CSV table of N, CA and C and ligand atoms in Angstrom, one decimal:
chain,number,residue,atom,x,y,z
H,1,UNK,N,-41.2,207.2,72.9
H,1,UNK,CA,-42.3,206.8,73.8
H,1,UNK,C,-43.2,205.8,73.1
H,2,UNK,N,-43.6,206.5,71.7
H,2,UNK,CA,-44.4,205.4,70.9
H,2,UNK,C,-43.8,204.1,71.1
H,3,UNK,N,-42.3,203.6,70.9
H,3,UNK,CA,-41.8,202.5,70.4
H,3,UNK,C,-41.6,201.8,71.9
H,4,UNK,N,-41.8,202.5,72.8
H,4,UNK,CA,-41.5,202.2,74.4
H,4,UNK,C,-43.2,201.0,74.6
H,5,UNK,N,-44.0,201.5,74.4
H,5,UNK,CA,-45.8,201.1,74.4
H,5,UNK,C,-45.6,199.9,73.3
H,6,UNK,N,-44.8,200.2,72.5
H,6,UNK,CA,-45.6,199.1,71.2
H,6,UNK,C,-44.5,197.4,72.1
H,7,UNK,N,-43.4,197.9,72.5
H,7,UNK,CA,-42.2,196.6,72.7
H,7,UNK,C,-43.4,196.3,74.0
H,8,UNK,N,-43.8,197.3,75.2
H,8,UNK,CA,-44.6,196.5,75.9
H,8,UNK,C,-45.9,195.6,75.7
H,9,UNK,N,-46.4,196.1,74.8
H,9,UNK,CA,-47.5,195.8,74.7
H,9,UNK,C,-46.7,194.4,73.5
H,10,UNK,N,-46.0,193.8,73.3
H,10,UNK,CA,-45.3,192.6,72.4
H,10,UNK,C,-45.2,192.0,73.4
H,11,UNK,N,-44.5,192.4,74.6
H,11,UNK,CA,-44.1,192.0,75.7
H,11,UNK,C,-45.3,190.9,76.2
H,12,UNK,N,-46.2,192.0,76.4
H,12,UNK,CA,-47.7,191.2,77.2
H,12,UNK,C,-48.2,190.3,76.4
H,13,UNK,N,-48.3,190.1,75.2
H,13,UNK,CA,-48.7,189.7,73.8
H,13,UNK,C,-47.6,187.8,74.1
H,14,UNK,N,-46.7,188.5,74.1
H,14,UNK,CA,-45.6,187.2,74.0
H,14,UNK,C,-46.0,186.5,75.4
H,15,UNK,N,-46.2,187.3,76.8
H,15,UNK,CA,-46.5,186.4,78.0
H,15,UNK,C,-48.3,185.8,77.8
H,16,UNK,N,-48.8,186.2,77.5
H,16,UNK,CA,-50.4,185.7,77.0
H,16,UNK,C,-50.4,184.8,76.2
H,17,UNK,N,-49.0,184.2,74.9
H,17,UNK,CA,-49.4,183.3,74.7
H,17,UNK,C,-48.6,182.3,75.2
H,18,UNK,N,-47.3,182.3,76.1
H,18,UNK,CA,-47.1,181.6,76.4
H,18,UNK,C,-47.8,180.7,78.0
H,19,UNK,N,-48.5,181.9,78.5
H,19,UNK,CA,-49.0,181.1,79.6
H,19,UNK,C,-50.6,180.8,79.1
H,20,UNK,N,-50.9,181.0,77.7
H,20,UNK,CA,-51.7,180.1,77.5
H,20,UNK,C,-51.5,178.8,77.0
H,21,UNK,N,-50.5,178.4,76.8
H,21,UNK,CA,-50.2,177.3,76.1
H,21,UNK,C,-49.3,176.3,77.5
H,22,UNK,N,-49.8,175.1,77.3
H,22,UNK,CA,-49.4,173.8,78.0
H,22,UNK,C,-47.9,173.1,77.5
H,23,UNK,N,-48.0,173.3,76.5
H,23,UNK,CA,-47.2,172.3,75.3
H,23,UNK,C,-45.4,173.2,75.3
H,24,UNK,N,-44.8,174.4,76.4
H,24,UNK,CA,-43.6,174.3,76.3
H,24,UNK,C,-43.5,175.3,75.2
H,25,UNK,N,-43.5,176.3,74.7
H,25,UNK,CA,-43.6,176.7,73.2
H,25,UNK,C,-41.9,177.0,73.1
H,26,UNK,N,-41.8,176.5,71.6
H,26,UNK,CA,-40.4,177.6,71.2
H,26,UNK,C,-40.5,179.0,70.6
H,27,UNK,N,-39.4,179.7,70.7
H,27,UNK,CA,-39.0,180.6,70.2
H,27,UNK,C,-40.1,181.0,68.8
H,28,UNK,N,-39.5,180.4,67.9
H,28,UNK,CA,-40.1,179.9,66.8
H,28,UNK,C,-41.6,180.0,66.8
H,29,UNK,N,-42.6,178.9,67.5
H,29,UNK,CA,-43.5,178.6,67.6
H,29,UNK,C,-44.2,180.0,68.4
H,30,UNK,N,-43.9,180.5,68.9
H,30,UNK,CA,-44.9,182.1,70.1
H,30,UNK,C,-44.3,183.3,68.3
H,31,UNK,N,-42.9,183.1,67.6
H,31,UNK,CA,-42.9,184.5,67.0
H,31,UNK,C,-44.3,183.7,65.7
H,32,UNK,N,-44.4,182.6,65.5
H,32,UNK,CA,-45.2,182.5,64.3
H,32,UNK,C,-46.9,183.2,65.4
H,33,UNK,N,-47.2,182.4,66.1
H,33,UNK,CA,-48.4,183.1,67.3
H,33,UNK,C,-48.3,185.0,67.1
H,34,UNK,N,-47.3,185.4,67.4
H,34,UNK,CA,-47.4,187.1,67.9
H,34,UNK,C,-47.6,187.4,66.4
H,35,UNK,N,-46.9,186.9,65.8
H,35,UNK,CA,-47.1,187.6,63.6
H,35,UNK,C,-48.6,187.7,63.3
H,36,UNK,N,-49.0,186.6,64.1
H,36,UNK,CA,-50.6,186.6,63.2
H,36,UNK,C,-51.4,187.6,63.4
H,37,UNK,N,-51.0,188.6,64.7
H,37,UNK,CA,-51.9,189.4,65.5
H,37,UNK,C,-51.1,190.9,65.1
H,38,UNK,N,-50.1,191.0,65.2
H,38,UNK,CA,-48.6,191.9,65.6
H,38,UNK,C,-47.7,191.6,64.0
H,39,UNK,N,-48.3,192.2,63.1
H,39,UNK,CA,-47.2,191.2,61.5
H,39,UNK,C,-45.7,192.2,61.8
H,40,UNK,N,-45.8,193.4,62.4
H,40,UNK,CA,-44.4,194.5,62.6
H,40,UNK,C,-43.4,193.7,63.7
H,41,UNK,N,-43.8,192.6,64.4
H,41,UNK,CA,-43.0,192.2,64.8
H,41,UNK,C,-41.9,191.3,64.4
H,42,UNK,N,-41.0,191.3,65.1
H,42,UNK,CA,-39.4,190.7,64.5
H,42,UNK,C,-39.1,189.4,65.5
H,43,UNK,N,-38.4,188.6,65.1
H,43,UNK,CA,-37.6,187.2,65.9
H,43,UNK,C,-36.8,188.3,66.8
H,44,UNK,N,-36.4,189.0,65.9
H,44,UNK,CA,-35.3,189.4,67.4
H,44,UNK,C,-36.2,190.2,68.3
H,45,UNK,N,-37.3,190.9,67.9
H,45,UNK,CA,-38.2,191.6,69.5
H,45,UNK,C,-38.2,190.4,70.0
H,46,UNK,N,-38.8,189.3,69.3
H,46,UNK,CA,-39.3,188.1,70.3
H,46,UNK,C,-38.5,187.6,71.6
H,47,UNK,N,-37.2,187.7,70.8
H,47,UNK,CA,-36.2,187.0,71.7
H,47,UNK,C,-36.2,187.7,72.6
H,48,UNK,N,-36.0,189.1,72.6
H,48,UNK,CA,-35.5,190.1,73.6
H,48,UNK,C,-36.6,190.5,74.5
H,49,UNK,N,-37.5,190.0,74.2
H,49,UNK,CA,-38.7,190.5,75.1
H,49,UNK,C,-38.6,189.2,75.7
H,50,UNK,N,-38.8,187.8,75.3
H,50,UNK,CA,-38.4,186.5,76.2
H,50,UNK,C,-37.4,186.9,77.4
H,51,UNK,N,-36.1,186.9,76.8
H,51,UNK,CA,-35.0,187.5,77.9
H,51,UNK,C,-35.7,188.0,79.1
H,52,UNK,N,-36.0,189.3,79.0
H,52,UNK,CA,-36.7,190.5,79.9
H,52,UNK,C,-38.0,189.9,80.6
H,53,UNK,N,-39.1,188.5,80.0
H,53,UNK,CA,-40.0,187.9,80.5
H,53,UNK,C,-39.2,186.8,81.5
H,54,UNK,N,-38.0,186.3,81.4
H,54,UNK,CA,-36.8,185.4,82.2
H,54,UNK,C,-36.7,186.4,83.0
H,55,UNK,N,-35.6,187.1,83.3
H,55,UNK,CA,-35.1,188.0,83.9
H,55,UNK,C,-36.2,188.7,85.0
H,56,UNK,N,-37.7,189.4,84.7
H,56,UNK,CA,-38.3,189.2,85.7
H,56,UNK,C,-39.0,188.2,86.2
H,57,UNK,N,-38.6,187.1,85.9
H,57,UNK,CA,-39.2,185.9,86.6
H,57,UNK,C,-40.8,185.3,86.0
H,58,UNK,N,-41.2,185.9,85.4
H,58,UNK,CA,-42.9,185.2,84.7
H,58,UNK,C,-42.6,184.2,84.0
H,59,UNK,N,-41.6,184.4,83.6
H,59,UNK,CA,-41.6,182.8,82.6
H,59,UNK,C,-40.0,182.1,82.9
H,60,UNK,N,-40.1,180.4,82.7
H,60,UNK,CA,-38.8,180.4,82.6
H,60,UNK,C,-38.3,179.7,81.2
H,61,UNK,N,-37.2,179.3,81.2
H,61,UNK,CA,-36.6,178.6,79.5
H,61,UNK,C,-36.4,176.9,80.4
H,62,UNK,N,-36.5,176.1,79.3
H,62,UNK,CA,-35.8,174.9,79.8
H,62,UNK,C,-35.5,174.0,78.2
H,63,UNK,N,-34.3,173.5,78.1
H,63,UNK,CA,-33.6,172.9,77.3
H,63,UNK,C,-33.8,171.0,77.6
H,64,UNK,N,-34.6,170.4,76.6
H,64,UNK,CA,-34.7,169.2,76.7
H,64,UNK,C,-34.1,168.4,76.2
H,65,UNK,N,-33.5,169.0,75.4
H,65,UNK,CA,-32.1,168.1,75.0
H,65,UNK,C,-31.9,168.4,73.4
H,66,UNK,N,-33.0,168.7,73.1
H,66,UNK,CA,-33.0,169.0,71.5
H,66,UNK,C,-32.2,169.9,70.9
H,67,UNK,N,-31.4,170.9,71.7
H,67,UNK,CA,-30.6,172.2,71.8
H,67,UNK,C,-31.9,173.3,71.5
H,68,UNK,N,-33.5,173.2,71.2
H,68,UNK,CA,-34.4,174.3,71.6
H,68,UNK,C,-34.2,174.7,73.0
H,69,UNK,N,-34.4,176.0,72.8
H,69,UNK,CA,-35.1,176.1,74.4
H,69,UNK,C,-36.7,176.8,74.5
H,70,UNK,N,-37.5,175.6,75.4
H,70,UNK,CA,-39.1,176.2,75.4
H,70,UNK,C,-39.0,177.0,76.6
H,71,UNK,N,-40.4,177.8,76.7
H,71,UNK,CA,-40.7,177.9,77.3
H,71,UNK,C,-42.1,178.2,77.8
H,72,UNK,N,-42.1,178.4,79.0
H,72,UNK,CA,-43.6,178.0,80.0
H,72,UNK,C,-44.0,179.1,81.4
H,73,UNK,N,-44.7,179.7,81.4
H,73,UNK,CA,-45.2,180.5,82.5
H,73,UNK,C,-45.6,179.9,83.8
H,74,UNK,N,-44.8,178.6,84.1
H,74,UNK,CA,-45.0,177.5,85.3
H,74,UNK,C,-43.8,177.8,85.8
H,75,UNK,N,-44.1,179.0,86.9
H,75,UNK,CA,-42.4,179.3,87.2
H,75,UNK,C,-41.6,178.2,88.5
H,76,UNK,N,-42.4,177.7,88.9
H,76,UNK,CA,-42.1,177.0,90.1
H,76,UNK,C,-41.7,175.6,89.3
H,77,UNK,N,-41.0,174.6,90.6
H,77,UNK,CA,-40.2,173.8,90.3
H,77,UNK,C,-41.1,172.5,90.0
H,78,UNK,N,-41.4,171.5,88.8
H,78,UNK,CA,-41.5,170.7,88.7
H,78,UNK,C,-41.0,169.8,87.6
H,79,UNK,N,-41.5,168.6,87.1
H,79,UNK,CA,-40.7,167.7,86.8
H,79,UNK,C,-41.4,167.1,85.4
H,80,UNK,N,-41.1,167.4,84.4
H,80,UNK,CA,-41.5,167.1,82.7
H,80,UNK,C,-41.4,165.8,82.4
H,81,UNK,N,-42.0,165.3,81.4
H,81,UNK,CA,-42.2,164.1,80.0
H,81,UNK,C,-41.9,164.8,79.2
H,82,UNK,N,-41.0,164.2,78.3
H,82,UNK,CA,-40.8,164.2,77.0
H,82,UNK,C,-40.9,163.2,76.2
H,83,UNK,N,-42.0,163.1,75.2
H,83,UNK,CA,-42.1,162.0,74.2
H,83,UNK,C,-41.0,162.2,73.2
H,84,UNK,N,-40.1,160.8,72.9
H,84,UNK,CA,-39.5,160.9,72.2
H,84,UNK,C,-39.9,161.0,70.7
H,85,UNK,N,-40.6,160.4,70.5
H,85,UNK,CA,-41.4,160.1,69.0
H,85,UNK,C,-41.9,161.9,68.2
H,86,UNK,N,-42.7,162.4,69.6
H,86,UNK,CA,-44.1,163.6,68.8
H,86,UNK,C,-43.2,164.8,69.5
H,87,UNK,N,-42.2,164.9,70.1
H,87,UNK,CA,-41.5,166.3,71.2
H,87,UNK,C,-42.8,166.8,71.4
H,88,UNK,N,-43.9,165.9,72.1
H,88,UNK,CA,-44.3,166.7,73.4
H,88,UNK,C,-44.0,166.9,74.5
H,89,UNK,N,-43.5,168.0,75.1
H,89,UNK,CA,-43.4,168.1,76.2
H,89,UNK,C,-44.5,168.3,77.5
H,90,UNK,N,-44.6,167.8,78.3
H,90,UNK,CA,-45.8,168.0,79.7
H,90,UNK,C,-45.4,167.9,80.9
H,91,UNK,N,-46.1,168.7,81.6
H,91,UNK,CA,-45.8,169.0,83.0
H,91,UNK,C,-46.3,167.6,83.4
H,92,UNK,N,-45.4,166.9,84.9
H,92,UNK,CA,-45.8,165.8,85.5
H,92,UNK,C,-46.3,166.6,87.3
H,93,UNK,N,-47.2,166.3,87.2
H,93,UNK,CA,-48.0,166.7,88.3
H,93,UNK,C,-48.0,165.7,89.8
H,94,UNK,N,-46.3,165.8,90.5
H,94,UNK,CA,-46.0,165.1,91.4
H,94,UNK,C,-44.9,165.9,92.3
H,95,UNK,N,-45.6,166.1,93.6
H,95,UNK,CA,-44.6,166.8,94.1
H,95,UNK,C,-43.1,166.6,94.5
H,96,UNK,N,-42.0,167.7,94.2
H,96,UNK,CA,-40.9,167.6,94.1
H,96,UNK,C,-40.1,167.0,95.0
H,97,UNK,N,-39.6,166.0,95.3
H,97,UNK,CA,-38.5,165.0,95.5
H,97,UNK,C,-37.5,165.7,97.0
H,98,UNK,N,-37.5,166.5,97.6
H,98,UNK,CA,-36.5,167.3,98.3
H,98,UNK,C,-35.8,166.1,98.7
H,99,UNK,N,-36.0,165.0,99.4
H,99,UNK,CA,-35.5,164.1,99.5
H,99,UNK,C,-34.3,163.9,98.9
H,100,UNK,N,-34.3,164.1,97.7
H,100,UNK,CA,-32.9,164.0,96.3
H,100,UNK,C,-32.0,164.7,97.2
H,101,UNK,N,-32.2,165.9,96.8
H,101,UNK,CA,-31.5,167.5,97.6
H,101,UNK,C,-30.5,166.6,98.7
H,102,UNK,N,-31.4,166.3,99.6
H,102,UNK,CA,-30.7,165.9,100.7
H,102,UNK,C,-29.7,164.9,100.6
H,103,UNK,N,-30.2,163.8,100.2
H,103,UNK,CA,-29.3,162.9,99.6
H,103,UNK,C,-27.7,163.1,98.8
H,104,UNK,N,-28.0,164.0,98.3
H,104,UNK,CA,-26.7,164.6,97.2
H,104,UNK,C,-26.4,165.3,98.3
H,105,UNK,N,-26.5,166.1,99.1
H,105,UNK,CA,-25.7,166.8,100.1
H,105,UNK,C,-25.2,166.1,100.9
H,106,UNK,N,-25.8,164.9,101.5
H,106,UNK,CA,-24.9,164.0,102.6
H,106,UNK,C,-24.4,163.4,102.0
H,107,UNK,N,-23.9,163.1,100.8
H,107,UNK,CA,-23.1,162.4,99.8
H,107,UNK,C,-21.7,163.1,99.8
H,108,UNK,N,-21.8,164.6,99.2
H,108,UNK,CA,-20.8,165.5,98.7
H,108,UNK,C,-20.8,166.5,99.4
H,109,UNK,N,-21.4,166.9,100.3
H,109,UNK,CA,-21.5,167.6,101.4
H,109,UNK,C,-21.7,169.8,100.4
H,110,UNK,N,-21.8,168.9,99.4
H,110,UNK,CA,-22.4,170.5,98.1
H,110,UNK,C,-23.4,171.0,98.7
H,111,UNK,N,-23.5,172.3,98.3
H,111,UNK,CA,-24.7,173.0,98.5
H,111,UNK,C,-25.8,173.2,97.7
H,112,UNK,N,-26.9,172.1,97.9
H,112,UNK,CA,-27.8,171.9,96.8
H,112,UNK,C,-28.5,172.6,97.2
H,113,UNK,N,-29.4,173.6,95.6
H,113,UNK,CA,-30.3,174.4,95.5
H,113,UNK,C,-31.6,173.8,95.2
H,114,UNK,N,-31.4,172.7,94.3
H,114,UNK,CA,-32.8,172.8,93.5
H,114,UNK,C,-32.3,171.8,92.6
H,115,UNK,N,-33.3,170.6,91.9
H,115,UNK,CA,-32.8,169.7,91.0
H,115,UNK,C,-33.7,169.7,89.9
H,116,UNK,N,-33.3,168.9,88.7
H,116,UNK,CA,-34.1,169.2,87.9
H,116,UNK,C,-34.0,167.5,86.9
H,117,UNK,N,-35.5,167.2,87.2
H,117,UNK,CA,-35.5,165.4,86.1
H,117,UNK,C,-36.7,165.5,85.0
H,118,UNK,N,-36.0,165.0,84.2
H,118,UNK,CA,-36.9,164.7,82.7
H,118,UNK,C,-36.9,163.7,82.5
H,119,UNK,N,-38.4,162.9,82.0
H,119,UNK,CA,-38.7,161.7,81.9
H,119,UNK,C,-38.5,161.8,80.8
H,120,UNK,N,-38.2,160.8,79.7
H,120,UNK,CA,-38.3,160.7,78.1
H,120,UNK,C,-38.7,159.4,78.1
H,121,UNK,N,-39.4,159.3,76.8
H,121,UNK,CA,-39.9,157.3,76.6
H,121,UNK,C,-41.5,158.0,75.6
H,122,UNK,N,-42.4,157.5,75.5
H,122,UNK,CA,-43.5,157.7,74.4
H,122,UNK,C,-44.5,158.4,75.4
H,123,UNK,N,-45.1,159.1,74.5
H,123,UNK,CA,-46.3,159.3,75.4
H,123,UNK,C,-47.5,158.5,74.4
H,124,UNK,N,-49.0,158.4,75.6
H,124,UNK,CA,-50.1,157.5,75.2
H,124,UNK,C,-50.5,157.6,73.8
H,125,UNK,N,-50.3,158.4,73.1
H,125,UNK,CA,-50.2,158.6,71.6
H,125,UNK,C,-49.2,157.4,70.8
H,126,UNK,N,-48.1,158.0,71.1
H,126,UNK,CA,-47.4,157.5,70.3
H,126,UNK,C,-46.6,155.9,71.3
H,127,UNK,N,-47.3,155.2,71.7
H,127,UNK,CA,-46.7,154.1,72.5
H,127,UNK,C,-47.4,152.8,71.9
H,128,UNK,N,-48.7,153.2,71.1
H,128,UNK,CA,-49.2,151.9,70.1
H,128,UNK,C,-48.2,151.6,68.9
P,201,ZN,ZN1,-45.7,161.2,71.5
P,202,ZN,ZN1,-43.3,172.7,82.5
């Protein structure tokens, strides 16, 4: 029971910092975050409480090409920057395209669900 309280309470710990953070976090980057507060915890709680934060839906993972996978408590569908130079990642704040959807279906006559685009090129930082 004790060890039932402590994985949730990692659980909540791990979703608090990721939906406080803008910047995509890795794996990596939230277990160094939960150590500083939580030092008993492990990479592998981390992972497996991630999983279980996917699985019910609060958070999701997304792979930018780097073979990381971040993630972000922005569960709904939108459309990222990636600076190539600094790997920041950012949410782009423009509503989703359905248009695409459609397009690709009167093409291939597929059953499209949902699409997904990543911008890459510098961001205003790193573009001087
Ligand atoms: Zn940059
Ligand atoms: Zn995002």
């Amino acid at each position: 029971m004790k060890t039932e309280r402590r994985t949730s309470e990692q659980r909540e710990k791990i979703f608090s910092i990721i939906k406080g953070s803008t910047s995509h976090p890795s794996a990596q980057w939230i277990y160094d975050a939960v150590r500083k507060e939580m030092p008993s915890v492990s990479m592998g709680n981390v992972y497996r409480n991630i999983r279980i934060l996917i699985e019910e839906g609060r958070i999701q993972g997304m792979d930018t090409g780097d073979g990381i996978e971040h993630y972000e408590a922005v569960t709904s569908p939108h459309y990222h920057f990636i600076c190539e130079k600094c790997d920041l990642i950012t949410d782009i704040s423009m509503p989703i395209m359905d248009k695409l959807d459609k397009k690709v279906i009167s093409k291939t006559g597929f059953k499209v669900k949902r699409h997904r685009i990543e911008f890459y090129g510098l961001c205003n930082n790193c573009r001087e």
